[in-house]
CSV table of C-alpha atoms in Angstrom, one decimal:
chain,number,residue,atom,x,y,z
Y,1,MET,CA,3.3,-36.5,41.8
Y,2,LYS,CA,4.5,-38.8,39.5
Y,3,TYR,CA,6.5,-42.4,40.8
Y,4,LEU,CA,9.6,-43.2,38.9
Y,5,MET,CA,11.8,-45.9,40.2
Y,6,LEU,CA,15.2,-44.4,41.4
Y,7,CYS,CA,18.8,-45.3,41.4
Y,8,PRO,CA,22.0,-44.2,43.0
Y,9,ILE,CA,23.9,-41.9,41.8
Y,10,PHE,CA,27.2,-42.3,40.5
Y,11,LEU,CA,30.2,-40.1,39.5
Y,12,ILE,CA,31.1,-41.8,35.7
Y,13,VAL,CA,33.5,-40.6,33.6
Y,14,PHE,CA,33.0,-41.7,30.1
Y,15,THR,CA,35.7,-42.1,27.3
Y,16,ALA,CA,34.6,-40.4,23.9
Y,17,CYS,CA,33.5,-43.2,21.7
Y,18,SER,CA,33.9,-40.5,18.4
Y,19,GLN,CA,34.7,-36.9,17.9
Y,20,SER,CA,30.9,-36.1,17.2
Y,21,ALA,CA,30.4,-37.0,20.9
Y,22,GLU,CA,33.1,-35.7,22.6
Y,23,LYS,CA,32.6,-32.1,21.1
Y,24,LYS,CA,29.2,-32.2,22.2
Y,25,GLU,CA,30.5,-32.7,26.0
Y,26,THR,CA,32.4,-30.1,25.7
Y,27,THR,CA,29.9,-27.7,24.6
Y,28,GLN,CA,27.8,-28.8,27.8
Y,29,ILE,CA,30.9,-28.9,30.3
Y,30,PRO,CA,33.4,-26.2,29.2
Y,31,PRO,CA,36.9,-27.1,30.5
Y,32,ILE,CA,37.7,-25.4,34.0
Y,33,GLN,CA,40.5,-23.1,33.6
Y,34,LYS,CA,41.8,-21.0,36.0
Y,35,ASP,CA,42.0,-17.8,34.3
Y,36,THR,CA,38.7,-17.9,34.1
Y,37,ALA,CA,37.2,-18.2,37.7
Y,38,TRP,CA,35.5,-15.6,39.1
Y,39,TRP,CA,34.0,-14.4,42.3
Y,40,GLY,CA,30.5,-13.5,43.5
Y,41,LYS,CA,27.5,-13.5,46.1
Y,42,THR,CA,24.6,-15.4,46.6
Y,43,THR,CA,21.0,-14.1,45.6
Y,44,GLY,CA,17.4,-15.2,44.9
Y,45,LYS,CA,15.0,-16.9,46.7
Y,46,LEU,CA,16.2,-20.1,48.2
Y,47,PRO,CA,19.9,-20.4,46.8
Y,48,ALA,CA,20.7,-24.0,47.5
Y,49,LEU,CA,23.9,-26.4,46.8
Y,50,LEU,CA,23.5,-29.2,44.8
Y,51,TYR,CA,25.9,-32.3,45.0
Y,52,GLY,CA,25.7,-32.8,40.6
Y,53,ASP,CA,23.1,-31.6,38.2
Y,54,GLY,CA,20.7,-34.6,38.3
Y,55,THR,CA,19.4,-37.1,35.6
Y,56,ASP,CA,15.8,-37.7,37.3
Y,57,ARG,CA,12.4,-35.4,37.2
Y,58,LEU,CA,13.5,-34.0,40.5
Y,59,GLY,CA,16.8,-32.6,39.4
Y,60,GLY,CA,20.4,-33.2,40.8
Y,61,ALA,CA,20.2,-34.2,44.9
Y,62,THR,CA,20.5,-30.9,47.0
Y,63,ILE,CA,22.9,-30.8,49.5
Y,64,GLY,CA,21.0,-27.6,51.1
Y,65,TYR,CA,19.9,-24.1,51.4
Y,66,ILE,CA,22.6,-21.2,51.7
Y,67,ASP,CA,21.7,-17.7,52.4
Y,68,THR,CA,22.0,-14.7,50.0
Y,69,GLY,CA,25.2,-12.9,50.4
Y,70,VAL,CA,27.6,-15.2,51.0
Y,71,VAL,CA,30.8,-15.0,49.1
Y,72,CYS,CA,31.4,-18.0,46.6
Y,73,LYS,CA,34.3,-18.8,43.3
Y,74,VAL,CA,33.1,-19.7,40.0
Y,75,ILE,CA,35.4,-22.0,38.3
Y,76,GLY,CA,33.0,-23.6,35.6
Y,77,GLN,CA,29.7,-24.5,34.5
Y,78,VAL,CA,27.9,-27.3,33.9
Y,79,LYS,CA,24.4,-26.9,32.1
Y,80,LYS,CA,22.4,-24.5,33.8
Y,81,PHE,CA,24.6,-24.4,37.0
Y,82,TYR,CA,27.6,-22.9,38.4
Y,83,GLN,CA,30.4,-25.2,39.4
Y,84,LEU,CA,31.8,-23.3,42.7
Y,85,GLN,CA,35.3,-24.6,44.3
Y,86,LEU,CA,34.0,-24.1,48.2
Y,87,SER,CA,37.5,-25.1,49.3
Y,88,GLN,CA,40.5,-26.9,47.9
Y,89,TYR,CA,39.2,-30.2,48.1
Y,90,HIS,CA,35.4,-29.9,47.8
Y,91,THR,CA,33.0,-28.2,44.7
Y,92,ALA,CA,29.2,-27.8,44.5
Y,93,LEU,CA,26.5,-26.8,41.7
Y,94,ILE,CA,24.6,-23.7,42.1
Y,95,ASP,CA,21.9,-22.7,39.6
Y,96,THR,CA,23.3,-19.7,37.4
Y,97,ALA,CA,20.6,-17.4,38.4
Y,98,MET,CA,21.1,-17.7,42.3
Y,99,ILE,CA,24.9,-16.5,41.6
Y,100,GLN,CA,25.5,-12.4,40.9
Y,101,ARG,CA,28.9,-11.7,39.8
Y,102,ASP,CA,31.2,-9.1,42.3
Y,103,THR,CA,33.9,-7.2,40.7
Y,104,VAL,CA,35.1,-5.2,43.8
Y,105,LEU,CA,34.8,-8.0,46.5
Y,106,GLN,CA,38.0,-7.9,48.7
Y,107,ILE,CA,38.5,-11.8,49.2
Y,108,ILE,CA,39.9,-13.0,52.2
Y,109,GLN,CA,41.8,-16.2,52.1
Y,110,PRO,CA,41.8,-17.9,54.3
Y,111,VAL,CA,38.6,-16.9,56.5
Y,112,LEU,CA,39.6,-16.9,60.2
Y,113,SER,CA,36.5,-17.7,62.8
Y,114,GLY,CA,36.6,-15.8,65.9
Y,115,SER,CA,35.3,-16.3,69.2
Y,116,TRP,CA,31.4,-18.5,69.4
Y,117,LYS,CA,28.8,-17.7,72.1
Y,118,ALA,CA,25.6,-19.8,72.7
Y,119,TRP,CA,22.8,-18.9,74.9
Y,120,GLY,CA,18.8,-19.5,75.1
Y,121,THR,CA,15.9,-17.2,74.5
Y,122,ASP,CA,12.7,-16.5,76.4
Y,123,SER,CA,11.4,-18.0,72.7
Y,124,CYS,CA,11.7,-21.9,71.8
Y,125,TYR,CA,15.7,-21.3,70.5
Y,126,ASP,CA,19.3,-22.0,71.6
Y,127,ILE,CA,21.1,-19.7,69.8
Y,128,VAL,CA,24.9,-20.0,68.4
Y,129,THR,CA,27.1,-17.0,67.1
Y,130,ILE,CA,30.6,-17.8,65.0
Y,131,HIS,CA,32.1,-14.6,64.5
Y,132,LEU,CA,33.9,-14.8,60.9
Y,133,ASN,CA,35.4,-11.8,58.8
Y,134,GLN,CA,33.7,-13.1,55.5
Y,135,LYS,CA,30.7,-14.8,54.3
Y,136,VAL,CA,31.6,-18.3,53.6
Y,137,PRO,CA,29.4,-21.2,52.1
Y,138,TYR,CA,28.6,-23.8,54.2
Y,139,THR,CA,26.4,-27.1,54.6
Y,140,SER,CA,24.9,-28.9,56.9
Y,141,TYR,CA,23.5,-32.3,58.4
Y,142,MET,CA,21.6,-34.1,61.1
Y,143,GLU,CA,22.7,-37.0,63.0
Y,144,VAL,CA,20.8,-39.5,65.6
Y,145,ASN,CA,22.0,-42.0,68.0
Y,146,PRO,CA,23.4,-39.7,69.6
Y,147,SER,CA,21.5,-36.2,68.1
Y,148,ALA,CA,23.8,-33.9,66.8
Y,149,ILE,CA,23.9,-30.9,64.1
Y,150,LYS,CA,27.2,-30.6,62.3
Y,151,ILE,CA,28.3,-27.6,60.0
Y,152,LYS,CA,30.8,-27.1,57.6
Y,153,LEU,CA,32.3,-23.9,57.1
Y,154,TYR,CA,34.7,-24.1,53.6
Y,155,GLY,CA,37.3,-21.8,53.0
Y,156,VAL,CA,37.6,-21.3,56.9
Y,157,GLN,CA,40.6,-21.8,59.2
Y,158,SER,CA,40.2,-22.0,62.8
Y,159,ASN,CA,41.3,-18.4,64.9
Y,160,THR,CA,38.5,-19.7,67.9
Y,161,ASN,CA,40.1,-19.8,71.5
Y,162,TRP,CA,36.9,-19.3,73.5
Y,163,ILE,CA,33.7,-21.0,72.9
Y,164,THR,CA,31.4,-19.3,75.6
Y,165,GLN,CA,28.2,-21.2,76.8
Y,166,LEU,CA,25.3,-19.8,79.1
Y,167,GLN,CA,23.5,-21.3,81.5
Y,168,SER,CA,20.2,-20.5,79.7
Y,169,LEU,CA,20.5,-23.1,77.3
Y,170,LYS,CA,18.1,-25.9,77.5
Y,171,GLU,CA,18.6,-27.7,73.9
Y,172,ILE,CA,22.2,-28.0,73.6
Y,173,LYS,CA,24.4,-30.6,75.0
Y,174,ASN,CA,28.2,-29.7,73.8
Y,175,LEU,CA,29.4,-26.9,71.6
Y,176,TYR,CA,32.9,-27.8,69.4
Y,177,TYR,CA,34.6,-28.0,66.6
Y,178,HIS,CA,37.3,-29.9,64.2
Y,179,GLN,CA,39.3,-28.4,61.7
Y,180,THR,CA,38.7,-31.3,59.9
Y,181,GLU,CA,41.0,-29.7,56.8
Y,182,ASN,CA,43.2,-27.0,56.5
Y,183,ASP,CA,40.3,-25.0,55.2
Y,184,VAL,CA,37.0,-26.8,56.4
Y,185,LEU,CA,35.8,-26.1,60.0
Y,186,GLU,CA,33.2,-28.4,60.9
Y,187,VAL,CA,30.9,-27.4,63.8
Y,188,VAL,CA,29.3,-29.9,66.3
Y,189,ILE,CA,26.3,-29.0,68.2
Y,190,GLN,CA,25.0,-32.2,70.2
Y,191,LEU,CA,21.7,-31.9,71.8
Y,192,LYS,CA,20.3,-33.1,74.7
Y,193,HIS,CA,17.0,-35.0,73.3
Y,194,ALA,CA,17.1,-37.7,70.8
Y,195,GLN,CA,13.9,-36.0,68.5
Y,196,HIS,CA,15.6,-33.4,66.1
Y,197,TRP,CA,12.7,-30.1,66.2
Y,198,GLY,CA,14.7,-28.3,63.7
Y,199,TYR,CA,17.3,-25.8,63.1
Y,200,THR,CA,18.1,-22.6,61.0
Y,201,ILE,CA,21.2,-21.1,59.4
Y,202,GLY,CA,22.0,-17.5,58.1
Y,203,TYR,CA,24.0,-14.8,58.6
Y,204,GLU,CA,23.7,-11.9,60.7
Y,205,GLY,CA,26.6,-9.4,59.2
Y,206,LYS,CA,29.6,-11.5,59.0
Y,207,LYS,CA,28.5,-13.6,61.7
Y,208,LEU,CA,26.6,-17.1,61.4
Y,209,MET,CA,24.0,-17.4,63.5
Y,210,VAL,CA,22.3,-21.0,63.9
Y,211,LYS,CA,18.9,-21.3,66.0
Y,212,VAL,CA,18.0,-24.8,67.4
Y,213,LYS,CA,14.7,-25.4,68.0
Y,214,ARG,CA,14.2,-26.5,71.4
Y,215,GLN,CA,12.1,-29.8,72.1
Y,216,PRO,CA,8.8,-28.4,73.4
Y,217,ASN,CA,8.2,-28.6,77.5
Y,218,ILE,CA,5.3,-30.6,77.0
Y,219,VAL,CA,5.1,-32.6,74.1
Y,220,GLY,CA,1.2,-32.9,73.0
Y,221,LEU,CA,-0.8,-32.5,70.0
Y,222,LEU,CA,-2.3,-29.3,72.0
Y,223,HIS,CA,0.9,-27.4,72.4
Y,224,LEU,CA,2.3,-27.9,68.8
Y,225,THR,CA,1.2,-26.5,66.1
Y,226,PHE,CA,1.0,-28.0,62.4
Y,227,ALA,CA,1.3,-26.9,58.8
Y,228,VAL,CA,-1.0,-28.7,56.6
Y,229,ASP,CA,0.2,-28.4,52.8
Y,230,ALA,CA,-2.4,-29.8,49.8
Y,231,GLY,CA,0.3,-30.4,47.4
Y,232,HIS,CA,0.0,-28.5,43.9
Y,233,GLY,CA,-2.5,-26.2,42.8
Y,234,GLY,CA,-3.6,-23.8,40.5
Y,235,THR,CA,-1.8,-24.3,37.1
Y,236,ASN,CA,-0.1,-26.8,38.7
Y,237,GLU,CA,-2.3,-29.8,38.3
Y,238,GLY,CA,0.3,-32.6,39.4
Y,239,ALA,CA,-0.9,-36.3,38.0
Y,240,ARG,CA,-4.6,-37.3,37.1
Y,241,GLY,CA,-6.3,-40.8,37.6
Y,242,ASN,CA,-6.6,-43.2,34.4
Y,243,VAL,CA,-9.8,-44.5,35.1
Y,244,TYR,CA,-11.8,-41.4,36.5
Y,245,GLY,CA,-9.2,-38.9,35.4
Y,246,LEU,CA,-9.3,-37.3,39.3
Y,247,VAL,CA,-6.8,-34.4,39.4
Y,248,GLU,CA,-4.0,-34.5,42.0
Y,249,LYS,CA,-4.4,-30.7,43.3
Y,250,ASN,CA,-8.3,-31.1,43.8
Y,251,TYR,CA,-7.7,-33.9,46.1
Y,252,THR,CA,-4.8,-33.2,47.9
Y,253,LEU,CA,-7.1,-30.1,49.2
Y,254,LEU,CA,-9.9,-32.4,49.9
Y,255,PHE,CA,-7.5,-34.3,51.8
Y,256,ALA,CA,-5.7,-31.8,53.6
Y,257,LYS,CA,-8.7,-30.0,54.8
Y,258,GLU,CA,-9.9,-33.6,56.8
Y,259,LEU,CA,-6.7,-33.5,58.3
Y,260,GLU,CA,-6.9,-29.8,59.7
Y,261,LYS,CA,-10.8,-31.0,60.7
Y,262,GLN,CA,-9.4,-33.9,62.4
Y,263,LEU,CA,-5.9,-31.9,63.9
Y,264,LYS,CA,-8.7,-29.1,65.5
Y,265,LEU,CA,-10.4,-31.4,66.8
Y,266,ALA,CA,-7.7,-33.1,68.8
Y,267,HIS,CA,-7.1,-29.3,69.8
Y,268,ALA,CA,-4.0,-28.7,67.8
Y,269,LYS,CA,-3.3,-25.3,65.7
Y,270,VAL,CA,-3.2,-25.8,62.3
Y,271,ILE,CA,-1.4,-23.6,59.3
Y,272,MET,CA,-2.9,-24.3,55.5
Y,273,THR,CA,-0.6,-23.5,52.7
Y,274,ARG,CA,-3.5,-23.2,50.4
Y,275,THR,CA,-7.2,-23.3,51.2
Y,276,ASN,CA,-8.4,-23.1,47.5
Y,277,ASP,CA,-7.4,-23.9,44.0
Y,278,THR,CA,-4.5,-21.2,43.8
Y,279,THR,CA,-1.3,-21.3,41.8
Y,280,PHE,CA,1.9,-21.3,45.2
Y,281,ASP,CA,5.0,-21.8,44.0
Y,282,ASN,CA,7.2,-24.5,46.0
Y,283,LYS,CA,9.8,-22.5,46.9
Y,284,ASP,CA,7.4,-19.8,48.0
Y,285,ARG,CA,5.3,-21.9,49.8
Y,286,VAL,CA,9.1,-23.1,52.1
Y,287,LEU,CA,9.4,-19.0,52.6
Y,288,PHE,CA,5.8,-18.7,54.1
Y,289,LEU,CA,6.3,-21.6,56.2
Y,290,GLN,CA,9.7,-20.4,57.9
Y,291,GLN,CA,7.9,-17.1,58.5
Y,292,LYS,CA,5.2,-19.1,60.2
Y,293,ASN,CA,7.6,-21.3,62.0
Y,294,PRO,CA,4.9,-24.6,62.7
Y,295,ASP,CA,6.4,-27.2,64.8
Y,296,VAL,CA,5.5,-30.0,62.0
Y,297,LEU,CA,4.8,-29.9,58.4
Y,298,ILE,CA,2.9,-32.6,57.1
Y,299,SER,CA,2.7,-32.0,52.9
Y,300,LEU,CA,0.1,-34.3,51.2
Y,301,HIS,CA,0.3,-35.6,47.4
Y,302,LEU,CA,-1.2,-38.4,45.1
Y,303,ASN,CA,1.4,-41.2,43.6
Y,304,SER,CA,1.4,-42.1,40.0
Y,305,ALA,CA,3.2,-44.8,38.1
Y,306,ASP,CA,3.3,-46.3,34.5
Y,307,ASP,CA,2.6,-49.8,36.1
Y,308,ILE,CA,-0.9,-49.5,37.2
Y,309,SER,CA,-0.6,-52.6,39.4
Y,310,VAL,CA,1.6,-50.6,41.4
Y,311,ASN,CA,-0.5,-49.5,44.7
Y,312,GLY,CA,-0.6,-48.4,48.3
Y,313,VAL,CA,0.4,-45.4,50.6
Y,314,SER,CA,4.5,-44.2,51.4
Y,315,THR,CA,6.3,-41.2,53.4
Y,316,TYR,CA,9.1,-39.4,52.8
Y,317,TYR,CA,12.1,-37.3,54.6
Y,318,LYS,CA,15.1,-35.9,53.7
Y,319,HIS,CA,16.8,-35.4,57.1
Y,320,ILE,CA,17.7,-38.7,58.8
Y,321,GLY,CA,16.6,-36.5,62.4
Y,322,PHE,CA,12.6,-36.2,60.9
Y,323,ARG,CA,12.4,-39.7,59.8
Y,324,PRO,CA,10.6,-41.4,63.2
Y,325,LEU,CA,7.4,-38.9,62.2
Y,326,SER,CA,7.4,-40.7,58.5
Y,327,GLN,CA,7.0,-43.9,60.3
Y,328,PHE,CA,5.1,-43.8,62.7
Y,329,ILE,CA,2.5,-42.2,60.3
Y,330,LEU,CA,2.8,-44.7,57.7
Y,331,LYS,CA,2.7,-47.6,60.2
Y,332,ARG,CA,-1.1,-46.1,61.0
Y,333,ILE,CA,-2.2,-45.9,57.5
Y,334,THR,CA,-1.1,-49.0,56.2
Y,335,ALA,CA,-3.1,-50.2,59.2
Y,336,PHE,CA,-5.8,-49.1,57.2
Y,337,LYS,CA,-6.4,-51.9,54.8
Y,338,MET,CA,-3.6,-49.6,52.7
Y,339,ASN,CA,-0.4,-51.4,51.2
Y,340,GLY,CA,2.9,-50.0,52.2
Y,341,PHE,CA,4.8,-48.6,49.3
Y,342,GLY,CA,7.5,-47.4,51.5
Y,343,ASN,CA,9.4,-45.3,53.6
Y,344,ILE,CA,11.8,-43.2,51.6
Y,345,GLY,CA,14.8,-41.0,52.9
Y,346,SER,CA,17.3,-38.3,51.5
Y,347,PHE,CA,13.9,-37.1,49.2
Y,348,ASN,CA,15.0,-34.7,47.2
Y,349,PHE,CA,11.4,-32.5,47.3
Y,350,ALA,CA,10.8,-28.5,47.6
Y,351,LEU,CA,9.1,-29.4,51.3
Y,352,ASN,CA,10.9,-31.9,52.6
Y,353,ALA,CA,13.9,-29.5,52.0
Y,354,PRO,CA,14.0,-27.5,54.7
Y,355,THR,CA,15.6,-28.1,58.2
Y,356,ASP,CA,13.6,-25.5,60.0
Y,357,PHE,CA,11.0,-27.6,61.4
Y,358,VAL,CA,9.8,-31.5,61.5
Y,359,ASN,CA,8.6,-32.7,58.2
Y,360,CYS,CA,7.1,-35.1,56.1
Y,361,LEU,CA,5.5,-36.1,53.0
Y,362,VAL,CA,2.8,-38.7,52.4
Y,363,GLU,CA,2.0,-39.9,49.0
Y,364,ILE,CA,-1.7,-41.4,49.9
Y,365,ALA,CA,-2.3,-43.3,47.4
Y,366,PHE,CA,-1.9,-44.2,43.4
Y,367,LEU,CA,-3.8,-41.9,41.4
Y,368,SER,CA,-2.7,-44.9,38.3
Y,369,ASN,CA,-4.1,-47.5,40.1
Y,370,LYS,CA,-8.0,-48.3,39.8
Y,371,GLY,CA,-8.3,-49.9,43.1
Y,372,ASP,CA,-6.5,-47.0,44.5
Y,373,GLU,CA,-8.2,-44.2,42.7
Y,374,ILE,CA,-11.5,-45.6,43.8
Y,375,LYS,CA,-10.8,-45.0,47.1
Y,376,ILE,CA,-9.8,-41.5,46.8
Y,377,LYS,CA,-13.0,-40.8,45.4
Y,378,ASN,CA,-14.7,-41.9,49.0
Y,379,PRO,CA,-15.1,-39.2,51.3
Y,380,ALA,CA,-15.3,-41.8,54.2
Y,381,PHE,CA,-11.4,-42.9,53.2
Y,382,ARG,CA,-10.4,-39.7,53.4
Y,383,THR,CA,-11.9,-39.2,56.5
Y,384,ALA,CA,-10.2,-42.3,57.9
Y,385,VAL,CA,-6.7,-40.9,55.8
Y,386,ALA,CA,-7.0,-38.2,58.2
Y,387,LYS,CA,-7.8,-40.1,61.2
Y,388,GLN,CA,-4.8,-42.6,61.0
Y,389,ILE,CA,-1.9,-39.4,60.2
Y,390,VAL,CA,-3.2,-37.8,63.1
Y,391,LEU,CA,-3.1,-41.6,65.4
Y,392,GLY,CA,0.5,-41.8,63.6
Y,393,ILE,CA,1.6,-38.2,64.9
Y,394,LYS,CA,0.3,-39.2,68.4
Y,395,ASP,CA,2.3,-42.4,68.2
Y,396,TRP,CA,5.3,-40.0,67.5
Y,397,LEU,CA,5.0,-37.7,70.4
Y,398,ARG,CA,4.7,-40.3,72.6
Y,399,TYR,CA,7.6,-41.9,71.2
Y,400,VAL,CA,9.3,-39.0,71.6
Y,401,ALA,CA,8.2,-38.1,74.8
Y,402,THR,CA,10.3,-41.2,76.1
Y,403,GLU,CA,13.1,-41.7,73.9
Y,404,LYS,CA,16.5,-40.3,75.3
Y,405,ASN,CA,19.8,-39.6,74.0
């Protein structure tokens, strides 16, 4: 994976310096007019809301995935994205391929929330259902200390007069809401454990369903399922080594197979996203993993930078509730004669995006650095890295077993 120094993204309004510049900008971003607004529904593979169109190689920062069939108001277009009016004061972008115009929609404004119900299943989930009279856009995020899941429902006013919470709940501690704006309803799901294990949001008819994954009764490798992802593959080669020409897709697979071996030696269950040199789109990997439902995902990549002196290992997470695993893995690998390049959060990578399961991206070393590339070539190094990752996972699990809200 190519490394670039990322800078904070700010919303900046530029004053046109010339007539030609102004004309060019107007062409790219048409002025938003009320009479051009239209309604549609989300469609396709993993439609996602974005904060902005972005300027780096990872694109605009992703807010999160959203279900299909969600009713959205389109008010303009920015490059290849539609701008959505989520509520009176909130907008977001979405890829134009992810919205289908619907001219026969009967629009409800405002949408009203009905009764809620929360209960525990016989499997590994607590479930929350929220009755609505239309599928509305939503965003969600994790909080820590204490741990909670917060969901914002846009275009919604509360008509919720009871929230039923059954005694079968095992992970959900409290469930309530705030009407933070006239047309924004915030759902708060407080958790019993400090560690987030994941959650899935989607619609069942017009009823919003939130599946909250419970902490396992026994927190140990023997009782968990791990997904191991070998980055790139097939037509997506990834980075190349500067000195020996090592190809990222080939060596991520070797590291992944070694990690699979070490996890199985520790009696964990393992799912591999690929076991050979095959093309596997990242969206399809996410859909595959959502179906397999692992407890933890470890995605393995090799880094690269224009500055050949840059070296070392780094770990990445997007959601703050998943950060601890990435910290423990980084600590273990750096203990094995590796420089620490850093622990990076809010990372806008497809396999860090799911909230369904704990996940961590490991950029093991830099192909662009001669010293790191020599290590990557060495089978003994690959075995050592895999063992250190397993030790990091064990450290994390010990931490989880003792951590309380």
